[in-house]
Short mmCIF file of C-alpha atoms and ligand atoms in Angstrom, two decimals:
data_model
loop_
_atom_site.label_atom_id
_atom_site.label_comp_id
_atom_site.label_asym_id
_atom_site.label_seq_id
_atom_site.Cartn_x
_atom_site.Cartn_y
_atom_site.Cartn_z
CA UNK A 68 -14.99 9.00 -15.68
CA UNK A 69 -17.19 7.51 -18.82
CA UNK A 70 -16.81 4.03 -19.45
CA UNK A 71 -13.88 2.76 -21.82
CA UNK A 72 -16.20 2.52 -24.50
CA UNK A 73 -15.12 -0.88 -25.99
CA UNK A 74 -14.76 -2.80 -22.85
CA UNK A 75 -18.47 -4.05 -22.79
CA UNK A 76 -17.96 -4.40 -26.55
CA UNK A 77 -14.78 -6.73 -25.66
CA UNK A 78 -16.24 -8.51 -23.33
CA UNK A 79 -19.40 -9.57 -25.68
CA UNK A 80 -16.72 -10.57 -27.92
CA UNK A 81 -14.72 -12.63 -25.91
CA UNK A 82 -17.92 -13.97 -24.01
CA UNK A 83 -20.29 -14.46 -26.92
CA UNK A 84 -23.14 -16.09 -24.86
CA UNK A 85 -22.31 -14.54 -21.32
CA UNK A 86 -25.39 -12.36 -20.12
CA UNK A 87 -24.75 -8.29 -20.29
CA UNK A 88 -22.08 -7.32 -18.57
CA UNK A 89 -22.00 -4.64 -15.56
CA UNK A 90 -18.49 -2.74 -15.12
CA UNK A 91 -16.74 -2.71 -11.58
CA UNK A 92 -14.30 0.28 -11.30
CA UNK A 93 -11.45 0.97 -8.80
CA UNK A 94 -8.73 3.50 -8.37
CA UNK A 95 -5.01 3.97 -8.02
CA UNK A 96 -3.88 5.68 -4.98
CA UNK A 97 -1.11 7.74 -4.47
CA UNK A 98 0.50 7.85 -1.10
CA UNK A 99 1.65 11.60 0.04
CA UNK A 100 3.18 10.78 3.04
CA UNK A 101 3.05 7.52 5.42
CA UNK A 102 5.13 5.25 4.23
CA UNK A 103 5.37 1.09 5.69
CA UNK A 104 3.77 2.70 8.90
CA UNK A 105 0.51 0.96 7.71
CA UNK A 106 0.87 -2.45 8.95
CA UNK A 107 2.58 -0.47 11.70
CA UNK A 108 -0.49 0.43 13.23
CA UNK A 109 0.82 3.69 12.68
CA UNK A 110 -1.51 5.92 10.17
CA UNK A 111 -0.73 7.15 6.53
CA UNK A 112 -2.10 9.78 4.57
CA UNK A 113 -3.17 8.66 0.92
CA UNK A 114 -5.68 10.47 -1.94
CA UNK A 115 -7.24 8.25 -5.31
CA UNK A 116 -6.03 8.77 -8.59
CA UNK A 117 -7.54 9.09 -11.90
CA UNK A 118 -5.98 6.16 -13.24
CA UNK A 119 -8.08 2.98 -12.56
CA UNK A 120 -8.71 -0.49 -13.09
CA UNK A 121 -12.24 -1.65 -14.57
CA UNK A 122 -13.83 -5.01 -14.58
CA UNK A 123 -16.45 -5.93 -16.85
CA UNK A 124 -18.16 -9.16 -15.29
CA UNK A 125 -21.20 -11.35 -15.90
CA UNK A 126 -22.77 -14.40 -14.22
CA UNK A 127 -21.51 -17.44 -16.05
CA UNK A 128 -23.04 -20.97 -14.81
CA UNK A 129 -21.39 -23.85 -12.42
CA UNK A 130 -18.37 -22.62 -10.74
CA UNK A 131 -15.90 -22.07 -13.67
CA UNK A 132 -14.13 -18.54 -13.28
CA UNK A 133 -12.55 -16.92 -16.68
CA UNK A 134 -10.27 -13.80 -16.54
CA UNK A 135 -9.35 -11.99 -19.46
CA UNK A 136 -7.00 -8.76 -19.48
CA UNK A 137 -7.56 -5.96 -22.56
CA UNK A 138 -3.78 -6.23 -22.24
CA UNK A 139 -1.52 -9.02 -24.09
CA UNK A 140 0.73 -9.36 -21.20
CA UNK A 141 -1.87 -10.91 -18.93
CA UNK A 142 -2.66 -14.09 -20.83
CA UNK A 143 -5.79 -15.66 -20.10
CA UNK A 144 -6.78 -17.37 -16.94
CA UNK A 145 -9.32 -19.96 -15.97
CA UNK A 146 -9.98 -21.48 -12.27
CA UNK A 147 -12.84 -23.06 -10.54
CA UNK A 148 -14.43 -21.38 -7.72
CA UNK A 149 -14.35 -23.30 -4.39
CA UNK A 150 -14.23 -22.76 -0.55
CA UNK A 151 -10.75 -22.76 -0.72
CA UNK A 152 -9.40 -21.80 -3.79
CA UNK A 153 -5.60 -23.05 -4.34
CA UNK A 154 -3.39 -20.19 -5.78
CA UNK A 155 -1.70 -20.40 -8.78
CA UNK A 156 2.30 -20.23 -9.09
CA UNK A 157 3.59 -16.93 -7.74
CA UNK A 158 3.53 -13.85 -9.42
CA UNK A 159 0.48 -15.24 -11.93
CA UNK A 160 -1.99 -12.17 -12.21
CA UNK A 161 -4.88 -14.56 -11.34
CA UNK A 162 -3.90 -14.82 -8.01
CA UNK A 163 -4.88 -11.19 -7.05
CA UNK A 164 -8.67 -12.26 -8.48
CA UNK A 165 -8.30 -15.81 -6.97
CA UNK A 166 -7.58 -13.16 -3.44
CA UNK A 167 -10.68 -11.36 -3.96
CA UNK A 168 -12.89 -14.43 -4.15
CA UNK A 169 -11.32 -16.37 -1.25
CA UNK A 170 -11.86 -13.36 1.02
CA UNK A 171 -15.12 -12.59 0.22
CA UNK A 172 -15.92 -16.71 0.27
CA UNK A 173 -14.59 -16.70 3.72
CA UNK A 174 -16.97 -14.09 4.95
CA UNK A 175 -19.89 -15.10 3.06
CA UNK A 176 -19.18 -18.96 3.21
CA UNK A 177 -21.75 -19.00 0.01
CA UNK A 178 -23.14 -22.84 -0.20
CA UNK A 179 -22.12 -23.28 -3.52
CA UNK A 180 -19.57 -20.38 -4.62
CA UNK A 181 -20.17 -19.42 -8.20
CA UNK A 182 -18.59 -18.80 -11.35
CA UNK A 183 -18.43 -15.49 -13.71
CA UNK A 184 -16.72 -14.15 -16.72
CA UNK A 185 -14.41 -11.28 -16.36
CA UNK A 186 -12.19 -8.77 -18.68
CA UNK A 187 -10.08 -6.38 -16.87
CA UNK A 188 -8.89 -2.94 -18.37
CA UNK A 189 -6.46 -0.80 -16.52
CA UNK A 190 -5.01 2.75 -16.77
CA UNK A 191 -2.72 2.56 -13.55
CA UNK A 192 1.22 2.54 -14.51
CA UNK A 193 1.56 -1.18 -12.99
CA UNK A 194 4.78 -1.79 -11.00
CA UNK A 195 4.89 1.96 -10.07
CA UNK A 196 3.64 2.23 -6.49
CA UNK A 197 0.34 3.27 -7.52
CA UNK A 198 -1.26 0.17 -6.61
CA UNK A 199 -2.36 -1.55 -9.55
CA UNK A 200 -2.62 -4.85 -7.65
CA UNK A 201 -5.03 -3.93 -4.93
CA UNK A 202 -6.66 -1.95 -7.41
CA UNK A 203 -7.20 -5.13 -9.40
CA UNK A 204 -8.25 -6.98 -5.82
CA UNK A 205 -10.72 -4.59 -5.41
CA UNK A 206 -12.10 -4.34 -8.87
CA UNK A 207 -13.18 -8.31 -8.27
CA UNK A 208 -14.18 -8.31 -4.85
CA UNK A 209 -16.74 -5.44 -5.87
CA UNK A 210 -17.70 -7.61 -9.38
CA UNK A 211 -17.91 -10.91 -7.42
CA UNK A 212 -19.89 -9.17 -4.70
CA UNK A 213 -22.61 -8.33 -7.19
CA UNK A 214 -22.71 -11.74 -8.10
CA UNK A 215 -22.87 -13.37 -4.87
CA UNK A 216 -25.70 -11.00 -4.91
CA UNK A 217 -24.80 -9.12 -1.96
CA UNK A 218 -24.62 -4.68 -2.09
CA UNK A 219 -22.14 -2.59 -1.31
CA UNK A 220 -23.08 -0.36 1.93
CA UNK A 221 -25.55 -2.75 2.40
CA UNK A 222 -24.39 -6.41 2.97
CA UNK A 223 -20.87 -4.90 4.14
CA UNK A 224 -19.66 -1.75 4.52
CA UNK A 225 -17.12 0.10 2.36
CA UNK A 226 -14.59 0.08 6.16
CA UNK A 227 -15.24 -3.53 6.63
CA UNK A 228 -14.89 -4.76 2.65
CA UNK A 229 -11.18 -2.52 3.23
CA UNK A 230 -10.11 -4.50 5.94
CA UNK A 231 -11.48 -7.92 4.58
CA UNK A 232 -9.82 -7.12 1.65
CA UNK A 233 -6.30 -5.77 2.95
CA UNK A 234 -6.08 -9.25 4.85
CA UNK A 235 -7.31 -11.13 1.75
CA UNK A 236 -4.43 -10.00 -0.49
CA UNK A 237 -1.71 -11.47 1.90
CA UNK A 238 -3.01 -14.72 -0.16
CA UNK A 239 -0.62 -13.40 -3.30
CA UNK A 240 2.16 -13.92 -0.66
CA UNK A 241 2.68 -9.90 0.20
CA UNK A 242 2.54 -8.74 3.93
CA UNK A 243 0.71 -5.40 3.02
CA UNK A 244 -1.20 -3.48 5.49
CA UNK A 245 -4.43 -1.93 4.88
CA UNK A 246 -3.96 1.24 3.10
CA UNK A 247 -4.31 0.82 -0.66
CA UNK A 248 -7.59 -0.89 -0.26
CA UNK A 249 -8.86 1.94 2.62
CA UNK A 250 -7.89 4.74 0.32
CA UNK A 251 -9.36 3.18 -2.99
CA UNK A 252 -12.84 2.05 -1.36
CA UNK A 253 -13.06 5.39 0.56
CA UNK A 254 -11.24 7.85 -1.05
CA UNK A 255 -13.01 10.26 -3.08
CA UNK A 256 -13.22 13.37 -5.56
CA UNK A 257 -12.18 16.53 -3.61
CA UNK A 258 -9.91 15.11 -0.66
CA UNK A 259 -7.04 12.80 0.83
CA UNK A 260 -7.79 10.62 3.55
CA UNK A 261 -5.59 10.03 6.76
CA UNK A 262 -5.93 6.52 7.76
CA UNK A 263 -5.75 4.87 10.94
CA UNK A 264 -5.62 1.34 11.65
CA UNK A 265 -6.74 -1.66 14.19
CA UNK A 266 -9.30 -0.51 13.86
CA UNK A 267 -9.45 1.38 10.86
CA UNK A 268 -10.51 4.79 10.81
CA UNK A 269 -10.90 7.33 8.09
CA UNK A 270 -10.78 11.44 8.24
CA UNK A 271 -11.12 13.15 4.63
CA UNK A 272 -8.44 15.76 4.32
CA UNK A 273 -8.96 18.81 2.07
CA UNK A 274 -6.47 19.17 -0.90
CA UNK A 275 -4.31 22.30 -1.06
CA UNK A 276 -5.70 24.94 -3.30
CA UNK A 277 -2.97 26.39 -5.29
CA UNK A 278 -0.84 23.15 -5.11
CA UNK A 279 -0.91 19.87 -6.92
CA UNK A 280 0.81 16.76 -6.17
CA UNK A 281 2.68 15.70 -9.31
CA UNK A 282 3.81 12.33 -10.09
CA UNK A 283 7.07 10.84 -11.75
CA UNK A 284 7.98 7.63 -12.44
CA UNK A 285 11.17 6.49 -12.08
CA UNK A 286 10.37 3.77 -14.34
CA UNK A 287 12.37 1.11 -12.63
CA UNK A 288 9.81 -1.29 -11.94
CA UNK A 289 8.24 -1.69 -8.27
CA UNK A 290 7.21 -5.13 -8.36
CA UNK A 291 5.65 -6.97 -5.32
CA UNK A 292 6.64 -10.28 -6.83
CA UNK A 293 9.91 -12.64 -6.92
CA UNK A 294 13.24 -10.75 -5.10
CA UNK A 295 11.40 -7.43 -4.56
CA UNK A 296 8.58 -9.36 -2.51
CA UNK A 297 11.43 -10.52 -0.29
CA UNK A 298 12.77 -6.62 0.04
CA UNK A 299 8.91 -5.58 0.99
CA UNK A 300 8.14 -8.29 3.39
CA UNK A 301 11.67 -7.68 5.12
CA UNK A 302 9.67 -4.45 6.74
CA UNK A 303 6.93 -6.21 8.49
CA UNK A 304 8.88 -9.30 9.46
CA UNK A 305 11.83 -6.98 11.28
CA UNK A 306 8.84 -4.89 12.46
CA UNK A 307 7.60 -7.87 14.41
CA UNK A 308 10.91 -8.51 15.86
CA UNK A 309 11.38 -5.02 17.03
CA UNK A 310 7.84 -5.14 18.51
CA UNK A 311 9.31 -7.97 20.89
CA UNK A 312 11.88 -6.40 21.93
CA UNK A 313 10.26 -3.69 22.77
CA UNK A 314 7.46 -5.21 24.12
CA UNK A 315 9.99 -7.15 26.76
CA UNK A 316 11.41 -3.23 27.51
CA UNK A 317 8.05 -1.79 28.23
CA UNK A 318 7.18 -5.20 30.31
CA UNK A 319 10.37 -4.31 32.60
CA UNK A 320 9.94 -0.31 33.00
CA UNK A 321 6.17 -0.77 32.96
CA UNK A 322 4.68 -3.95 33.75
CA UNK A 323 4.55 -7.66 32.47
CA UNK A 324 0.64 -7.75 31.57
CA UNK A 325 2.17 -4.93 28.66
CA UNK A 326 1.25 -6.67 24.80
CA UNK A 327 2.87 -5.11 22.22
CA UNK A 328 1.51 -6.29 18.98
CA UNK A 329 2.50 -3.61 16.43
CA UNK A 330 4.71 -0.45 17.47
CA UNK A 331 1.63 1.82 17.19
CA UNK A 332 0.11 -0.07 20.13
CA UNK A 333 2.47 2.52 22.18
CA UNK A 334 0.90 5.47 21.14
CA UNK A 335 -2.91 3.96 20.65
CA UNK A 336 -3.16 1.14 22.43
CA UNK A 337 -3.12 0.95 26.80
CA UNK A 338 0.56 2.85 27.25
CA UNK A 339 -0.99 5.92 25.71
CA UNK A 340 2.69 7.52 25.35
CA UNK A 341 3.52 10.61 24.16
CA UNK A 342 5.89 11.40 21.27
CA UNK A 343 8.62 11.68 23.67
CA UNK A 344 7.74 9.18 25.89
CA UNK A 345 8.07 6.56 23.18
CA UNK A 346 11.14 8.16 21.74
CA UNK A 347 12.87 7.18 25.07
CA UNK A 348 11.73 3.87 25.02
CA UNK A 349 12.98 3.22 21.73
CA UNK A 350 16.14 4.76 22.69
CA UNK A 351 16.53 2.60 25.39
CA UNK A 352 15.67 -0.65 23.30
CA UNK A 353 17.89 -0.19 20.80
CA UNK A 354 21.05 1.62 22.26
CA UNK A 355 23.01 0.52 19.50
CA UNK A 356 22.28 0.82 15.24
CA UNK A 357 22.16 -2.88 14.76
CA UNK A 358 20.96 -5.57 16.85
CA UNK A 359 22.27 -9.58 16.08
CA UNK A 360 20.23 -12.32 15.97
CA UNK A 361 21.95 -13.54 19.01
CA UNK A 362 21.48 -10.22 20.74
CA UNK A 363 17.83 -10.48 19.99
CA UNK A 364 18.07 -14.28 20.96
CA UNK A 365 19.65 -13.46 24.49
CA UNK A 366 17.44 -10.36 25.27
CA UNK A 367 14.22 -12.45 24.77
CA UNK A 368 15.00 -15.17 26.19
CA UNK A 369 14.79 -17.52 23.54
CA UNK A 370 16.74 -19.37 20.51
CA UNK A 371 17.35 -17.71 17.08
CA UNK A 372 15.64 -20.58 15.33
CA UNK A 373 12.63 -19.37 17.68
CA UNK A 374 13.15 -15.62 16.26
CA UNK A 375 13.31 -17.22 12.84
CA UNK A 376 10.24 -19.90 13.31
CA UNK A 377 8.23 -16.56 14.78
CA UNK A 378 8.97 -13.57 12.31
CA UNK A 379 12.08 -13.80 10.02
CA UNK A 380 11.93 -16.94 8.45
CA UNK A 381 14.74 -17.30 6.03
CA UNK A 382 15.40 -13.25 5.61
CA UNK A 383 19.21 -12.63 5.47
CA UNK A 384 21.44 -11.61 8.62
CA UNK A 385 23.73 -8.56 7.08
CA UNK A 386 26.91 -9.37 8.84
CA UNK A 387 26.31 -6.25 11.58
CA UNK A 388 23.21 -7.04 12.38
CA UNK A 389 19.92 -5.79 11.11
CA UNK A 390 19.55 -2.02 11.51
CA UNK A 391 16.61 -2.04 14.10
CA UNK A 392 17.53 1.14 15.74
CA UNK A 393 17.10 3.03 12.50
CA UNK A 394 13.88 1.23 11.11
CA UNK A 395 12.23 1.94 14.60
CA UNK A 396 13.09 5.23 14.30
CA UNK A 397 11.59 5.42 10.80
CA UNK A 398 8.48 4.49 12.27
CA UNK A 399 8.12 6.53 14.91
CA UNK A 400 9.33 10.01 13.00
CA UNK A 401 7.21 9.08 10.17
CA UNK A 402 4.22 8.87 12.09
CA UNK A 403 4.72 12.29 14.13
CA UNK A 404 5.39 13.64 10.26
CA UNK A 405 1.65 12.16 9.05
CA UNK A 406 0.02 13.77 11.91
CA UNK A 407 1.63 17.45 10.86
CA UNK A 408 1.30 16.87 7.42
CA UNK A 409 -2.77 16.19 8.44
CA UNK A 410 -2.40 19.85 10.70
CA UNK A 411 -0.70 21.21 7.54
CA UNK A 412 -3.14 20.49 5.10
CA UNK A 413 -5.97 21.73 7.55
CA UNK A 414 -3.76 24.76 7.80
CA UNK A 415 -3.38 25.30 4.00
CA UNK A 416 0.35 25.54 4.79
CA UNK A 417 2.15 24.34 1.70
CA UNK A 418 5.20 25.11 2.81
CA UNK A 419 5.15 22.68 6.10
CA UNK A 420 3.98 19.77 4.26
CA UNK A 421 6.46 20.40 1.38
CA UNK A 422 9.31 19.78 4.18
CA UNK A 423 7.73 17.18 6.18
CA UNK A 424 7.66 15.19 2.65
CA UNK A 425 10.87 16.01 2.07
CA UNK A 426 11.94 14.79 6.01
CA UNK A 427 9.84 12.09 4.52
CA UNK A 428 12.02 11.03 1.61
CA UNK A 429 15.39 11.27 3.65
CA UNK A 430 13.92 8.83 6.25
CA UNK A 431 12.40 6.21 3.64
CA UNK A 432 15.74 6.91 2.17
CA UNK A 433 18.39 6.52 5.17
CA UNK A 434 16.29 4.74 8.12
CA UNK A 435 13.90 2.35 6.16
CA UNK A 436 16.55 2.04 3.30
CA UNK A 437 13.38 1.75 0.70
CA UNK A 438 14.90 4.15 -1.92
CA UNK A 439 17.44 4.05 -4.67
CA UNK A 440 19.82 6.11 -6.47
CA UNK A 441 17.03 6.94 -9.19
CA UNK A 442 14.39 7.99 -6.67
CA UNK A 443 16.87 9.92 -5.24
CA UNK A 444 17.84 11.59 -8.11
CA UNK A 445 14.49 12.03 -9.26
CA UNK A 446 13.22 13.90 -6.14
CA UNK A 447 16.29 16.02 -6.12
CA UNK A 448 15.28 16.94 -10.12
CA UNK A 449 11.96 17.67 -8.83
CA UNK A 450 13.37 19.97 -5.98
CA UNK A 451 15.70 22.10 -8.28
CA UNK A 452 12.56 22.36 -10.64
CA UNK A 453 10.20 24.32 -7.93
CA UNK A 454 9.18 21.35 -6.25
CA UNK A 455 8.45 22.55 -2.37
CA UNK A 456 8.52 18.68 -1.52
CA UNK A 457 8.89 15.62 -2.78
CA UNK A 458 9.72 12.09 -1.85
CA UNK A 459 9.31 8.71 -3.00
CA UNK A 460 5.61 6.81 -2.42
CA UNK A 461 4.55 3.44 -2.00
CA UNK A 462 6.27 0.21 -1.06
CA UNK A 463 9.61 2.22 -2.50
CA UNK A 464 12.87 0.53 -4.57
CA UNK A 465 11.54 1.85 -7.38
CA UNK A 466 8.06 3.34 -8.69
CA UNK A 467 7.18 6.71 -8.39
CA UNK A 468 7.89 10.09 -6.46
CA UNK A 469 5.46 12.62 -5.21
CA UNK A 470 6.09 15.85 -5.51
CA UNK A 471 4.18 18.86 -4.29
CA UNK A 472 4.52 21.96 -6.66
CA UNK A 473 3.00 25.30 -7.09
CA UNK A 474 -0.23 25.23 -9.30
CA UNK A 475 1.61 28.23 -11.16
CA UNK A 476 4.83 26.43 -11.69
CA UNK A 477 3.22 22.95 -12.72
CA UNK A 478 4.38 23.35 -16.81
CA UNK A 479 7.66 24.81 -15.95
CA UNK A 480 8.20 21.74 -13.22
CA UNK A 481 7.49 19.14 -15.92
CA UNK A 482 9.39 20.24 -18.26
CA UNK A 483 12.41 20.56 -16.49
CA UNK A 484 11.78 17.34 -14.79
CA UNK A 485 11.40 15.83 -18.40
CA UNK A 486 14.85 17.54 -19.18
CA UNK A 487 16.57 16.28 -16.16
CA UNK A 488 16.13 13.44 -14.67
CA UNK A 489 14.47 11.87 -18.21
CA UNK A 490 17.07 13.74 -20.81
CA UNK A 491 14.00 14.43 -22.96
CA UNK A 492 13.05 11.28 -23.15
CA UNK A 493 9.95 10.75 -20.33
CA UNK A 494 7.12 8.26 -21.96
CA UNK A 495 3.76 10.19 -21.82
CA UNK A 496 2.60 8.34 -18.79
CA UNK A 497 5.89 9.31 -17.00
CA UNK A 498 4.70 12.59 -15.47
CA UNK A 499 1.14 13.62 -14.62
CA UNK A 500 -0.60 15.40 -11.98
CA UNK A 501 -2.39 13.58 -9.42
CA UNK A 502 -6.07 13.83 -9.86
CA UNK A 503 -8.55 12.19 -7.13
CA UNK A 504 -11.03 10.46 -8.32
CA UNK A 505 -14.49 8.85 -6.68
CA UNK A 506 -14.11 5.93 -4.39
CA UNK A 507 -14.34 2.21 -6.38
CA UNK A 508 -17.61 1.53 -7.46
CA UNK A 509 -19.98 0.02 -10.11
CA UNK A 510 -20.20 2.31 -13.35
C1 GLA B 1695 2.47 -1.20 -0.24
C2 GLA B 1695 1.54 -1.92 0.72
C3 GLA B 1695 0.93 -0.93 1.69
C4 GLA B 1695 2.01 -0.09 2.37
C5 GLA B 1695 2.96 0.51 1.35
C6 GLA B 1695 4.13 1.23 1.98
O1 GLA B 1695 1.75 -0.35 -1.07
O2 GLA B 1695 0.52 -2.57 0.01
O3 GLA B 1695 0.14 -1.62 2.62
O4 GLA B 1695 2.70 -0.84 3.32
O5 GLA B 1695 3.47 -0.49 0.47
O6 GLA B 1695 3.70 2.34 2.68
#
């Protein structure tokens, strides 16, 4: 990808008497199946994108820090670098640069953290699901690396800067797990990636051959600030809480020294279970859809202002209870679906990974309860169009779909798509087929 050619030419002209600039680059990622498995510890299977963010960034002297977007909507920020650096008011766009630089102060603990100039440029649809945000943390952490004068591969690896960097962005107040910044740092070109986590682990996929992945927005914005940050962080808070519970089943059928940190500790950690074997379990844990606070309560052993102090904080109690049985279920389907979809791709058999996405999409939609009535109508538009799969991708309640469509049909698919679910009215950006791109890097 050639460098925007006016961003250096911005930059000069925003920063008249900052040194040259250098350009840090990071991609969007688009998730193809895998979806709030991440922080899990159950794996996900992501490629890059085309679309990226750039940073153009120079050294700038003392410890002042000035961000400037090519884009009006970001208005300028300014913030001195520190050991701790306090975060601005949520949802400012500082905070994902002011998440960059605390992470990467916390590892390097530099004497006397330093300041730089930076203008950010960006060709990811933002509140999409295409991970504009973590693009944008990356895009820092890799310009502020350079001037803590520390190399890429060298000082810290691309596996350790993505799980620095996942755990860094919980600063902006999300619960994310570690995919978006796995798949941007070490995605590349020519493949998708399935991801494993704690500890991360990365296998490069091949890409089918006469397929694409296509991408439609929905256009109802995905944002990870304000209500929909609540809706997000509502999966891994309830995840904890059905961890404990089923951490205190697997302590009576198996033994009390059992720790069950995340629900992929069943399959990965020391149970080792099988598919089945942890279907029963989770049977048995939640024999019933929902599960009260004050069932929880009495089945650990322990107050509900405990349960909320530990996990839920403030998130609301629906009146039935909070559908645990369905969310666990979620989990553990989707995460038998990533590994086919893996054997499917290795298999070049479209077909099978065109219905595990769409297996995909009805369990985001009616377990996890991450979808809504435009996704929904969106992927069935994209089914009646040729589509052999498709399903929502990312964080969900808006964003985009991804949709898996003959190479042959691709025209015929957008257009109808265009016709349908937009009534001839799609933006340009609306549609587009996913292209991998190179890992994030310097230009
Ligand atoms: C967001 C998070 C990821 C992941 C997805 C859902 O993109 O940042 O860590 O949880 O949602 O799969």
């Amino acid at each position: 990808m050639p460098v925007k050619p006016d961003l250096k030419t911005s930059f000069r002209q925003i920063y008249p008497r900052a040194p040259e600039p250098f350009i840090a680059r990071a991609p969007g990622r688009v998730n193809i199946i895998g979806e709030h498995t991440d922080y899990n510890g159950l794996p996900v299977l992501p490629m890059t994108l085309l679309q990226h963010i750039q940073a153009a960034c120079a050294p700038r002297a003392g410890a002042g820090v000035r961000l400037r977007s090519t884009r009006a909507e970001f208005p300028p920020a300014q913030f001195e670098n520190a050991p701790d650096i306090p975060p601005s008011p949520p949802g400012a766009w500082e905070n994902y640069c002011k998440a960059a630089l605390q992470g990467l102060n916390n590892h390097f603990k530099p004497a006397a953290p330093p300041g730089m100039d930076l203008l950010v440029s960006g060709s990811i649809p933002m509140r999409a699901g295409l991970s504009s945000s973590s693009a944008l943390v990356v895009a820092c952490a890799l310009a502020y690396l350079r001037i803590l004068g520390k190399t890429l591969d060298k000082d810290i690896s691309r596996i350790g800067l993505a799980g620095l960097l996942a755990e860094a962005e919980h600063y902006v107040g999300t619960r994310g797990g570690g995919m978006d910044q796995a798949i941007i740092l070490l995605g590349g070109r020519n493949y998708a990636c399935k991801i494993d986590f704690f500890p991360l682990r990365i296998e490069q996929v091949p890409l089918p051959a006469d397929h694409v992945f296509v991408i439609c927005n929905s256009l109802v914005a995905a944002n990870k600030t304000g209500e929909a940050l609540h809706r997000y962080n509502a999966g891994p808070k309830l995840s904890k809480l059905i961890c404990a519970l089923v951490e205190k089943q697997a302590q009576e059928e198996f033994s009390d020294e059992i720790r069950i940190e995340r629900l992929g500790d069943l399959w990965y950690g020391h149970l080792c279970l099988t598919h089945d074997e942890v279907a029963g379990l989770l049977s048995r844990t939640f024999p019933t859809p929902t599960t009260t606070l004050q069932q929880a309560a009495d089945r650990l052993g322990i107050s509900t202002r405990e349960i909320r102090d530990r996990w839920l904080g403030d998130l609301h109690e629906p009146a039935q209870g909070f559908n645990l049985q369905a969310r666990a279920r979620h989990m553990r389907t989707e995460c038998v679906r990533v590994e086919a979809a893996r054997g499917a791709l290795l298999d070049r058999d479209a077909p099978l990974l065109g219905s595990l996405m769409n297996e995909s999409h009805k369990s985001c939609a009616d377990d996890y309860q991450i979808s809504c009535p435009e996704l929904d109508r969106l992927v069935l538009a994209a089914r009646r169009a040729g589509a052999v799969g498709a399903r929502l991708t990312g964080a969900g309640f808006g964003g985009c779909t991804v949709n898996l469509v003959p190479r042959s049909d691709l025209h015929a698919l957008v257009a109808a798509v265009q016709k349908d679910y937009y009534r001839g009215y799609a933006p340009e950006f609306a549609v587009f087929p996913a292209d991998p791109s190179d890992g994030a890097g310097y230009l």
